[in-house]
């Protein structure tokens, strides 16, 4: 059953509302986020995402609820890989710990924007030609093979083409200035290193969106369910980052796990 228009509006409006709550409650201010706080906040996000499955069951039926739950778990699992790349980027650019929560929120919102775009493209493609799903399937098999063969050492933010363009054409400062992306210094408008960080994160968000959207379209072709699963899976990434960032060495088999999921 196709969700009513008000459900689409409510879901889209939920993104800025949830983002505002996350900014005001979690990681507020210029301070490092404690692992205990991040774990509790992550549990809240997971509970919210799972609760939406109950709402889907009450309003759309058990089939829709099952499709949403499957899509949510797939997107949540695949989104974990985003966090490890974020950690590499933060380490490469030496992003201050007190600045990381705000940068992560920008990264999460960017991921939602790009995923929304690819969801619209994927839904339109499936609506026009059902055989496109086989292209999605082949792409997932290829991505799974690439992940299983990877060593985890191939992520190099310094080779990002957007970063190279910024370094060449945009006058920048050497140091960070809190959460500011641009500053005025000596009568000139200069970019801080935060601009390069945001551009690199945005470009990696595109790659992850391309990888993850075909996976959920293998579960359901309902655009509303696909979007809802992505919203609730991605919004909790900011808190989850601070839970796992101190345990990176324990995830040496992550690429194999993600390959199995794909």
PDB file of C-alpha atoms in Angstrom:
ATOM      1  CA  UNK A   1       0.000   0.000   0.000  1.00  0.00           C
ATOM      2  CA  UNK A   2       1.407   3.382  -1.054  1.00  0.00           C
ATOM      3  CA  UNK A   3       1.973   5.662   1.979  1.00  0.00           C
ATOM      4  CA  UNK A   4      -0.132   8.858   1.996  1.00  0.00           C
ATOM      5  CA  UNK A   5       1.395  12.236   1.169  1.00  0.00           C
ATOM      6  CA  UNK A   6       1.439  13.294   4.825  1.00  0.00           C
ATOM      7  CA  UNK A   7       3.704  10.318   5.640  1.00  0.00           C
ATOM      8  CA  UNK A   8       6.245  11.501   3.049  1.00  0.00           C
ATOM      9  CA  UNK A   9       6.116  15.036   4.426  1.00  0.00           C
ATOM     10  CA  UNK A  10       6.499  13.809   8.008  1.00  0.00           C
ATOM     11  CA  UNK A  11       9.486  11.625   7.106  1.00  0.00           C
ATOM     12  CA  UNK A  12      11.260  14.414   5.222  1.00  0.00           C
ATOM     13  CA  UNK A  13      10.606  16.935   8.006  1.00  0.00           C
ATOM     14  CA  UNK A  14      11.877  14.417  10.559  1.00  0.00           C
ATOM     15  CA  UNK A  15      15.422  14.787   9.188  1.00  0.00           C
ATOM     16  CA  UNK A  16      16.025  18.433  10.252  1.00  0.00           C
ATOM     17  CA  UNK A  17      14.123  17.833  13.508  1.00  0.00           C
ATOM     18  CA  UNK A  18      16.215  14.792  14.438  1.00  0.00           C
ATOM     19  CA  UNK A  19      19.404  16.559  13.344  1.00  0.00           C
ATOM     20  CA  UNK A  20      18.564  19.549  15.562  1.00  0.00           C
ATOM     21  CA  UNK A  21      17.890  17.293  18.547  1.00  0.00           C
ATOM     22  CA  UNK A  22      21.147  15.463  17.925  1.00  0.00           C
ATOM     23  CA  UNK A  23      23.096  18.730  17.775  1.00  0.00           C
ATOM     24  CA  UNK A  24      21.446  20.152  20.905  1.00  0.00           C
ATOM     25  CA  UNK A  25      21.592  17.027  23.069  1.00  0.00           C
ATOM     26  CA  UNK A  26      24.533  14.952  21.866  1.00  0.00           C
ATOM     27  CA  UNK A  27      28.045  16.307  21.506  1.00  0.00           C
ATOM     28  CA  UNK A  28      27.002  19.869  22.301  1.00  0.00           C
ATOM     29  CA  UNK A  29      29.707  22.460  22.791  1.00  0.00           C
ATOM     30  CA  UNK A  30      33.451  22.415  22.374  1.00  0.00           C
ATOM     31  CA  UNK A  31      34.256  19.171  24.165  1.00  0.00           C
ATOM     32  CA  UNK A  32      35.276  15.613  23.476  1.00  0.00           C
ATOM     33  CA  UNK A  33      32.425  13.085  23.461  1.00  0.00           C
ATOM     34  CA  UNK A  34      32.659  10.375  26.128  1.00  0.00           C
ATOM     35  CA  UNK A  35      32.277   6.758  25.011  1.00  0.00           C
ATOM     36  CA  UNK A  36      29.580   6.118  27.646  1.00  0.00           C
ATOM     37  CA  UNK A  37      27.514   9.052  26.393  1.00  0.00           C
ATOM     38  CA  UNK A  38      27.942   7.955  22.791  1.00  0.00           C
ATOM     39  CA  UNK A  39      26.897   4.377  23.658  1.00  0.00           C
ATOM     40  CA  UNK A  40      23.716   5.535  25.382  1.00  0.00           C
ATOM     41  CA  UNK A  41      22.858   7.870  22.511  1.00  0.00           C
ATOM     42  CA  UNK A  42      23.540   5.089  19.976  1.00  0.00           C
ATOM     43  CA  UNK A  43      21.144   2.827  21.868  1.00  0.00           C
ATOM     44  CA  UNK A  44      18.482   5.533  21.623  1.00  0.00           C
ATOM     45  CA  UNK A  45      18.960   5.830  17.862  1.00  0.00           C
ATOM     46  CA  UNK A  46      18.782   2.060  17.378  1.00  0.00           C
ATOM     47  CA  UNK A  47      15.621   1.873  19.522  1.00  0.00           C
ATOM     48  CA  UNK A  48      14.076   4.667  17.438  1.00  0.00           C
ATOM     49  CA  UNK A  49      14.925   2.897  14.195  1.00  0.00           C
ATOM     50  CA  UNK A  50      13.500  -0.412  15.384  1.00  0.00           C
ATOM     51  CA  UNK A  51      10.383   1.304  16.758  1.00  0.00           C
ATOM     52  CA  UNK A  52       9.615   2.627  13.294  1.00  0.00           C
ATOM     53  CA  UNK A  53       9.190  -1.001  12.185  1.00  0.00           C
ATOM     54  CA  UNK A  54       6.338  -1.299  14.686  1.00  0.00           C
ATOM     55  CA  UNK A  55       4.760   1.860  13.282  1.00  0.00           C
ATOM     56  CA  UNK A  56       5.097   0.474   9.761  1.00  0.00           C
ATOM     57  CA  UNK A  57       3.410  -2.743  10.861  1.00  0.00           C
ATOM     58  CA  UNK A  58       0.460  -0.889  12.401  1.00  0.00           C
ATOM     59  CA  UNK A  59      -0.070   1.430   9.423  1.00  0.00           C
ATOM     60  CA  UNK A  60       1.192  -0.482   6.356  1.00  0.00           C
ATOM     61  CA  UNK A  61       1.036  -4.134   7.366  1.00  0.00           C
ATOM     62  CA  UNK A  62       3.505  -6.848   8.317  1.00  0.00           C
ATOM     63  CA  UNK A  63       5.057  -7.133   4.848  1.00  0.00           C
ATOM     64  CA  UNK A  64       6.044  -3.465   4.791  1.00  0.00           C
ATOM     65  CA  UNK A  65       7.338  -3.732   8.371  1.00  0.00           C
ATOM     66  CA  UNK A  66       9.477  -6.732   7.442  1.00  0.00           C
ATOM     67  CA  UNK A  67      10.873  -4.973   4.378  1.00  0.00           C
ATOM     68  CA  UNK A  68      11.690  -1.877   6.419  1.00  0.00           C
ATOM     69  CA  UNK A  69      13.391  -3.903   9.157  1.00  0.00           C
ATOM     70  CA  UNK A  70      15.480  -5.832   6.629  1.00  0.00           C
ATOM     71  CA  UNK A  71      16.423  -2.620   4.826  1.00  0.00           C
ATOM     72  CA  UNK A  72      17.272  -0.873   8.092  1.00  0.00           C
ATOM     73  CA  UNK A  73      19.592  -3.670   9.220  1.00  0.00           C
ATOM     74  CA  UNK A  74      21.306  -3.765   5.802  1.00  0.00           C
ATOM     75  CA  UNK A  75      21.842   0.002   5.683  1.00  0.00           C
ATOM     76  CA  UNK A  76      22.963   0.126   9.323  1.00  0.00           C
ATOM     77  CA  UNK A  77      25.518  -2.631   8.718  1.00  0.00           C
ATOM     78  CA  UNK A  78      26.881  -1.068   5.541  1.00  0.00           C
ATOM     79  CA  UNK A  79      26.957   2.417   7.080  1.00  0.00           C
ATOM     80  CA  UNK A  80      29.440   1.266   9.706  1.00  0.00           C
ATOM     81  CA  UNK A  81      32.054   1.288   6.965  1.00  0.00           C
ATOM     82  CA  UNK A  82      31.501   5.046   6.645  1.00  0.00           C
ATOM     83  CA  UNK A  83      32.748   5.507  10.181  1.00  0.00           C
ATOM     84  CA  UNK A  84      36.091   3.852   9.548  1.00  0.00           C
ATOM     85  CA  UNK A  85      36.693   6.090   6.549  1.00  0.00           C
ATOM     86  CA  UNK A  86      35.687   9.131   8.640  1.00  0.00           C
ATOM     87  CA  UNK A  87      38.300   8.065  11.188  1.00  0.00           C
ATOM     88  CA  UNK A  88      40.961   7.890   8.461  1.00  0.00           C
ATOM     89  CA  UNK A  89      39.961  11.343   7.191  1.00  0.00           C
ATOM     90  CA  UNK A  90      40.028  12.880  10.682  1.00  0.00           C
ATOM     91  CA  UNK A  91      43.432  11.386  11.349  1.00  0.00           C
ATOM     92  CA  UNK A  92      44.831  12.565   8.017  1.00  0.00           C
ATOM     93  CA  UNK A  93      43.636  16.150   8.519  1.00  0.00           C
ATOM     94  CA  UNK A  94      44.325  16.148  12.283  1.00  0.00           C
ATOM     95  CA  UNK A  95      40.781  17.349  12.995  1.00  0.00           C
ATOM     96  CA  UNK A  96      40.534  18.464  16.663  1.00  0.00           C
ATOM     97  CA  UNK A  97      38.390  16.152  18.779  1.00  0.00           C
ATOM     98  CA  UNK A  98      36.154  19.010  19.892  1.00  0.00           C
ATOM     99  CA  UNK A  99      35.404  19.811  16.247  1.00  0.00           C
ATOM    100  CA  UNK A 100      34.666  16.243  15.163  1.00  0.00           C
ATOM    101  CA  UNK A 101      31.009  16.075  16.395  1.00  0.00           C
ATOM    102  CA  UNK A 102      29.964  19.028  14.232  1.00  0.00           C
ATOM    103  CA  UNK A 103      31.892  17.726  11.201  1.00  0.00           C
ATOM    104  CA  UNK A 104      30.276  14.318  11.641  1.00  0.00           C
ATOM    105  CA  UNK A 105      26.830  15.911  11.577  1.00  0.00           C
ATOM    106  CA  UNK A 106      27.686  17.590   8.284  1.00  0.00           C
ATOM    107  CA  UNK A 107      28.866  14.225   6.994  1.00  0.00           C
ATOM    108  CA  UNK A 108      25.660  12.492   8.106  1.00  0.00           C
ATOM    109  CA  UNK A 109      23.450  15.146   6.498  1.00  0.00           C
ATOM    110  CA  UNK A 110      25.512  14.945   3.316  1.00  0.00           C
ATOM    111  CA  UNK A 111      25.100  11.164   3.275  1.00  0.00           C
ATOM    112  CA  UNK A 112      21.323  11.553   3.568  1.00  0.00           C
ATOM    113  CA  UNK A 113      21.208  14.074   0.722  1.00  0.00           C
ATOM    114  CA  UNK A 114      23.185  11.863  -1.646  1.00  0.00           C
ATOM    115  CA  UNK A 115      21.268   8.743  -0.643  1.00  0.00           C
ATOM    116  CA  UNK A 116      17.987  10.558  -1.217  1.00  0.00           C
ATOM    117  CA  UNK A 117      19.198  11.505  -4.682  1.00  0.00           C
ATOM    118  CA  UNK A 118      20.220   7.941  -5.553  1.00  0.00           C
ATOM    119  CA  UNK A 119      16.973   6.577  -4.110  1.00  0.00           C
ATOM    120  CA  UNK A 120      15.024   8.818  -6.480  1.00  0.00           C
ATOM    121  CA  UNK A 121      17.204   7.730  -9.420  1.00  0.00           C
ATOM    122  CA  UNK A 122      16.931   4.054  -8.475  1.00  0.00           C
ATOM    123  CA  UNK A 123      13.151   4.186  -8.022  1.00  0.00           C
ATOM    124  CA  UNK A 124      12.726   5.933 -11.383  1.00  0.00           C
ATOM    125  CA  UNK A 125      14.977   3.387 -13.105  1.00  0.00           C
ATOM    126  CA  UNK A 126      13.081   0.439 -11.622  1.00  0.00           C
ATOM    127  CA  UNK A 127       9.774   2.026 -12.549  1.00  0.00           C
ATOM    128  CA  UNK A 128      10.888   2.442 -16.151  1.00  0.00           C
ATOM    129  CA  UNK A 129      12.575  -0.939 -16.581  1.00  0.00           C
ATOM    130  CA  UNK A 130      12.373  -3.808 -14.068  1.00  0.00           C
ATOM    131  CA  UNK A 131      15.462  -5.454 -15.543  1.00  0.00           C
ATOM    132  CA  UNK A 132      17.576  -2.692 -13.942  1.00  0.00           C
ATOM    133  CA  UNK A 133      17.418  -4.732 -10.711  1.00  0.00           C
ATOM    134  CA  UNK A 134      19.779  -7.256 -12.333  1.00  0.00           C
ATOM    135  CA  UNK A 135      22.300  -4.474 -12.935  1.00  0.00           C
ATOM    136  CA  UNK A 136      21.991  -3.559  -9.252  1.00  0.00           C
ATOM    137  CA  UNK A 137      22.552  -7.204  -8.345  1.00  0.00           C
ATOM    138  CA  UNK A 138      25.643  -7.499 -10.532  1.00  0.00           C
ATOM    139  CA  UNK A 139      27.007  -4.293  -9.017  1.00  0.00           C
ATOM    140  CA  UNK A 140      26.521  -5.697  -5.496  1.00  0.00           C
ATOM    141  CA  UNK A 141      28.353  -8.899  -6.387  1.00  0.00           C
ATOM    142  CA  UNK A 142      31.226  -6.849  -7.809  1.00  0.00           C
ATOM    143  CA  UNK A 143      31.303  -4.612  -4.717  1.00  0.00           C
ATOM    144  CA  UNK A 144      31.289  -7.638  -2.398  1.00  0.00           C
ATOM    145  CA  UNK A 145      34.219  -9.151  -4.319  1.00  0.00           C
ATOM    146  CA  UNK A 146      36.125  -5.863  -4.142  1.00  0.00           C
ATOM    147  CA  UNK A 147      35.528  -5.587  -0.381  1.00  0.00           C
ATOM    148  CA  UNK A 148      36.602  -9.169   0.282  1.00  0.00           C
ATOM    149  CA  UNK A 149      39.823  -8.578  -1.668  1.00  0.00           C
ATOM    150  CA  UNK A 150      40.616  -5.231  -0.036  1.00  0.00           C
ATOM    151  CA  UNK A 151      43.157  -4.856   2.750  1.00  0.00           C
ATOM    152  CA  UNK A 152      41.787  -1.664   4.287  1.00  0.00           C
ATOM    153  CA  UNK A 153      44.932   0.294   3.405  1.00  0.00           C
ATOM    154  CA  UNK A 154      43.636   1.851   0.176  1.00  0.00           C
ATOM    155  CA  UNK A 155      41.840   4.843   1.713  1.00  0.00           C
ATOM    156  CA  UNK A 156      44.000   7.908   1.112  1.00  0.00           C
ATOM    157  CA  UNK A 157      42.240  11.279   1.544  1.00  0.00           C
ATOM    158  CA  UNK A 158      45.251  13.018   0.065  1.00  0.00           C
ATOM    159  CA  UNK A 159      44.422  11.574  -3.362  1.00  0.00           C
ATOM    160  CA  UNK A 160      40.874  12.948  -3.303  1.00  0.00           C
ATOM    161  CA  UNK A 161      40.397  15.104  -6.413  1.00  0.00           C
ATOM    162  CA  UNK A 162      38.259  17.674  -4.577  1.00  0.00           C
ATOM    163  CA  UNK A 163      41.012  18.148  -2.022  1.00  0.00           C
ATOM    164  CA  UNK A 164      43.587  18.638  -4.768  1.00  0.00           C
ATOM    165  CA  UNK A 165      41.382  21.320  -6.349  1.00  0.00           C
ATOM    166  CA  UNK A 166      40.931  23.101  -3.014  1.00  0.00           C
ATOM    167  CA  UNK A 167      44.646  23.101  -2.329  1.00  0.00           C
ATOM    168  CA  UNK A 168      45.303  24.542  -5.778  1.00  0.00           C
ATOM    169  CA  UNK A 169      42.638  27.220  -6.113  1.00  0.00           C
ATOM    170  CA  UNK A 170      41.297  28.182  -2.659  1.00  0.00           C
ATOM    171  CA  UNK A 171      43.413  30.345  -0.316  1.00  0.00           C
ATOM    172  CA  UNK A 172      43.417  28.606   3.052  1.00  0.00           C
ATOM    173  CA  UNK A 173      44.750  28.942   6.570  1.00  0.00           C
ATOM    174  CA  UNK A 174      47.106  26.410   8.062  1.00  0.00           C
ATOM    175  CA  UNK A 175      45.211  25.966  11.328  1.00  0.00           C
ATOM    176  CA  UNK A 176      41.635  25.304  12.422  1.00  0.00           C
ATOM    177  CA  UNK A 177      39.390  28.025  13.822  1.00  0.00           C
ATOM    178  CA  UNK A 178      36.813  26.078  15.812  1.00  0.00           C
ATOM    179  CA  UNK A 179      33.854  25.042  13.673  1.00  0.00           C
ATOM    180  CA  UNK A 180      34.323  27.869  11.168  1.00  0.00           C
ATOM    181  CA  UNK A 181      34.741  26.920   7.517  1.00  0.00           C
ATOM    182  CA  UNK A 182      35.738  30.423   6.351  1.00  0.00           C
ATOM    183  CA  UNK A 183      37.364  33.322   8.189  1.00  0.00           C
ATOM    184  CA  UNK A 184      38.368  36.871   7.289  1.00  0.00           C
ATOM    185  CA  UNK A 185      42.036  37.568   7.902  1.00  0.00           C
ATOM    186  CA  UNK A 186      43.990  40.619   6.765  1.00  0.00           C
ATOM    187  CA  UNK A 187      41.052  41.790   4.674  1.00  0.00           C
ATOM    188  CA  UNK A 188      40.926  38.484   2.772  1.00  0.00           C
ATOM    189  CA  UNK A 189      38.389  35.678   3.013  1.00  0.00           C
ATOM    190  CA  UNK A 190      40.232  32.425   3.681  1.00  0.00           C
ATOM    191  CA  UNK A 191      39.068  28.841   3.975  1.00  0.00           C
ATOM    192  CA  UNK A 192      40.066  26.814   7.005  1.00  0.00           C
ATOM    193  CA  UNK A 193      41.162  23.156   6.687  1.00  0.00           C
ATOM    194  CA  UNK A 194      37.581  22.297   7.617  1.00  0.00           C
ATOM    195  CA  UNK A 195      36.488  23.058   4.032  1.00  0.00           C
ATOM    196  CA  UNK A 196      38.805  20.392   2.650  1.00  0.00           C
ATOM    197  CA  UNK A 197      37.593  17.911   5.286  1.00  0.00           C
ATOM    198  CA  UNK A 198      33.942  18.520   4.392  1.00  0.00           C
ATOM    199  CA  UNK A 199      34.605  18.165   0.669  1.00  0.00           C
ATOM    200  CA  UNK A 200      36.465  14.880   1.117  1.00  0.00           C
ATOM    201  CA  UNK A 201      33.679  13.537   3.361  1.00  0.00           C
ATOM    202  CA  UNK A 202      31.043  14.621   0.841  1.00  0.00           C
ATOM    203  CA  UNK A 203      32.826  12.836  -2.005  1.00  0.00           C
ATOM    204  CA  UNK A 204      33.135   9.637   0.041  1.00  0.00           C
ATOM    205  CA  UNK A 205      29.419   9.921   0.916  1.00  0.00           C
ATOM    206  CA  UNK A 206      28.686   9.658  -2.804  1.00  0.00           C
ATOM    207  CA  UNK A 207      30.683   6.438  -3.070  1.00  0.00           C
ATOM    208  CA  UNK A 208      28.941   4.875  -0.079  1.00  0.00           C
ATOM    209  CA  UNK A 209      25.523   5.887  -1.413  1.00  0.00           C
ATOM    210  CA  UNK A 210      26.280   4.167  -4.717  1.00  0.00           C
ATOM    211  CA  UNK A 211      27.266   1.006  -2.815  1.00  0.00           C
ATOM    212  CA  UNK A 212      24.376   0.869  -0.346  1.00  0.00           C
ATOM    213  CA  UNK A 213      21.280   1.925  -2.299  1.00  0.00           C
ATOM    214  CA  UNK A 214      21.323  -1.085  -4.687  1.00  0.00           C
ATOM    215  CA  UNK A 215      21.499  -3.360  -1.615  1.00  0.00           C
ATOM    216  CA  UNK A 216      18.214  -2.148  -0.152  1.00  0.00           C
ATOM    217  CA  UNK A 217      16.471  -2.128  -3.542  1.00  0.00           C
ATOM    218  CA  UNK A 218      17.134  -5.862  -3.546  1.00  0.00           C
ATOM    219  CA  UNK A 219      14.852  -6.063  -0.487  1.00  0.00           C
ATOM    220  CA  UNK A 220      12.094  -3.662  -1.532  1.00  0.00           C
ATOM    221  CA  UNK A 221      11.221  -1.365  -4.406  1.00  0.00           C
ATOM    222  CA  UNK A 222       9.076   0.924  -2.218  1.00  0.00           C
ATOM    223  CA  UNK A 223      10.853   4.288  -2.219  1.00  0.00           C
ATOM    224  CA  UNK A 224       9.266   5.309   1.098  1.00  0.00           C
ATOM    225  CA  UNK A 225      10.638   2.233   2.871  1.00  0.00           C
ATOM    226  CA  UNK A 226      14.058   2.728   1.276  1.00  0.00           C
ATOM    227  CA  UNK A 227      14.192   6.362   2.408  1.00  0.00           C
ATOM    228  CA  UNK A 228      12.950   5.604   5.935  1.00  0.00           C
ATOM    229  CA  UNK A 229      15.497   2.817   6.407  1.00  0.00           C
ATOM    230  CA  UNK A 230      18.302   5.128   5.299  1.00  0.00           C
ATOM    231  CA  UNK A 231      17.157   8.021   7.502  1.00  0.00           C
ATOM    232  CA  UNK A 232      17.066   5.969  10.704  1.00  0.00           C
ATOM    233  CA  UNK A 233      20.229   4.008   9.884  1.00  0.00           C
ATOM    234  CA  UNK A 234      22.352   7.030   8.975  1.00  0.00           C
ATOM    235  CA  UNK A 235      21.161   9.502  11.632  1.00  0.00           C
ATOM    236  CA  UNK A 236      22.692   7.395  14.408  1.00  0.00           C
ATOM    237  CA  UNK A 237      26.118   7.202  12.814  1.00  0.00           C
ATOM    238  CA  UNK A 238      27.472  10.254  14.620  1.00  0.00           C
ATOM    239  CA  UNK A 239      27.040   8.697  18.045  1.00  0.00           C
ATOM    240  CA  UNK A 240      28.191   5.279  16.858  1.00  0.00           C
ATOM    241  CA  UNK A 241      31.442   6.795  15.591  1.00  0.00           C
ATOM    242  CA  UNK A 242      32.604   7.645  19.100  1.00  0.00           C
ATOM    243  CA  UNK A 243      31.720   4.143  20.307  1.00  0.00           C
ATOM    244  CA  UNK A 244      33.884   2.287  17.808  1.00  0.00           C
ATOM    245  CA  UNK A 245      36.660   4.794  17.111  1.00  0.00           C
ATOM    246  CA  UNK A 246      38.666   3.473  20.062  1.00  0.00           C
ATOM    247  CA  UNK A 247      38.251  -0.140  18.903  1.00  0.00           C
ATOM    248  CA  UNK A 248      39.410   0.138  15.296  1.00  0.00           C
ATOM    249  CA  UNK A 249      42.037  -2.581  15.697  1.00  0.00           C
ATOM    250  CA  UNK A 250      39.321  -5.108  16.651  1.00  0.00           C
ATOM    251  CA  UNK A 251      37.618  -4.846  13.268  1.00  0.00           C
ATOM    252  CA  UNK A 252      40.267  -6.355  11.019  1.00  0.00           C
ATOM    253  CA  UNK A 253      37.662  -8.632   9.415  1.00  0.00           C
ATOM    254  CA  UNK A 254      35.127  -5.867   8.734  1.00  0.00           C
ATOM    255  CA  UNK A 255      35.592  -6.039   4.958  1.00  0.00           C
ATOM    256  CA  UNK A 256      34.683  -9.748   4.926  1.00  0.00           C
ATOM    257  CA  UNK A 257      31.578  -9.129   7.022  1.00  0.00           C
ATOM    258  CA  UNK A 258      30.398  -6.344   4.731  1.00  0.00           C
ATOM    259  CA  UNK A 259      31.087  -8.521   1.696  1.00  0.00           C
ATOM    260  CA  UNK A 260      28.791 -11.208   3.155  1.00  0.00           C
ATOM    261  CA  UNK A 261      26.077  -8.585   3.800  1.00  0.00           C
ATOM    262  CA  UNK A 262      26.283  -7.394   0.191  1.00  0.00           C
TER     263      UNK A 262
END
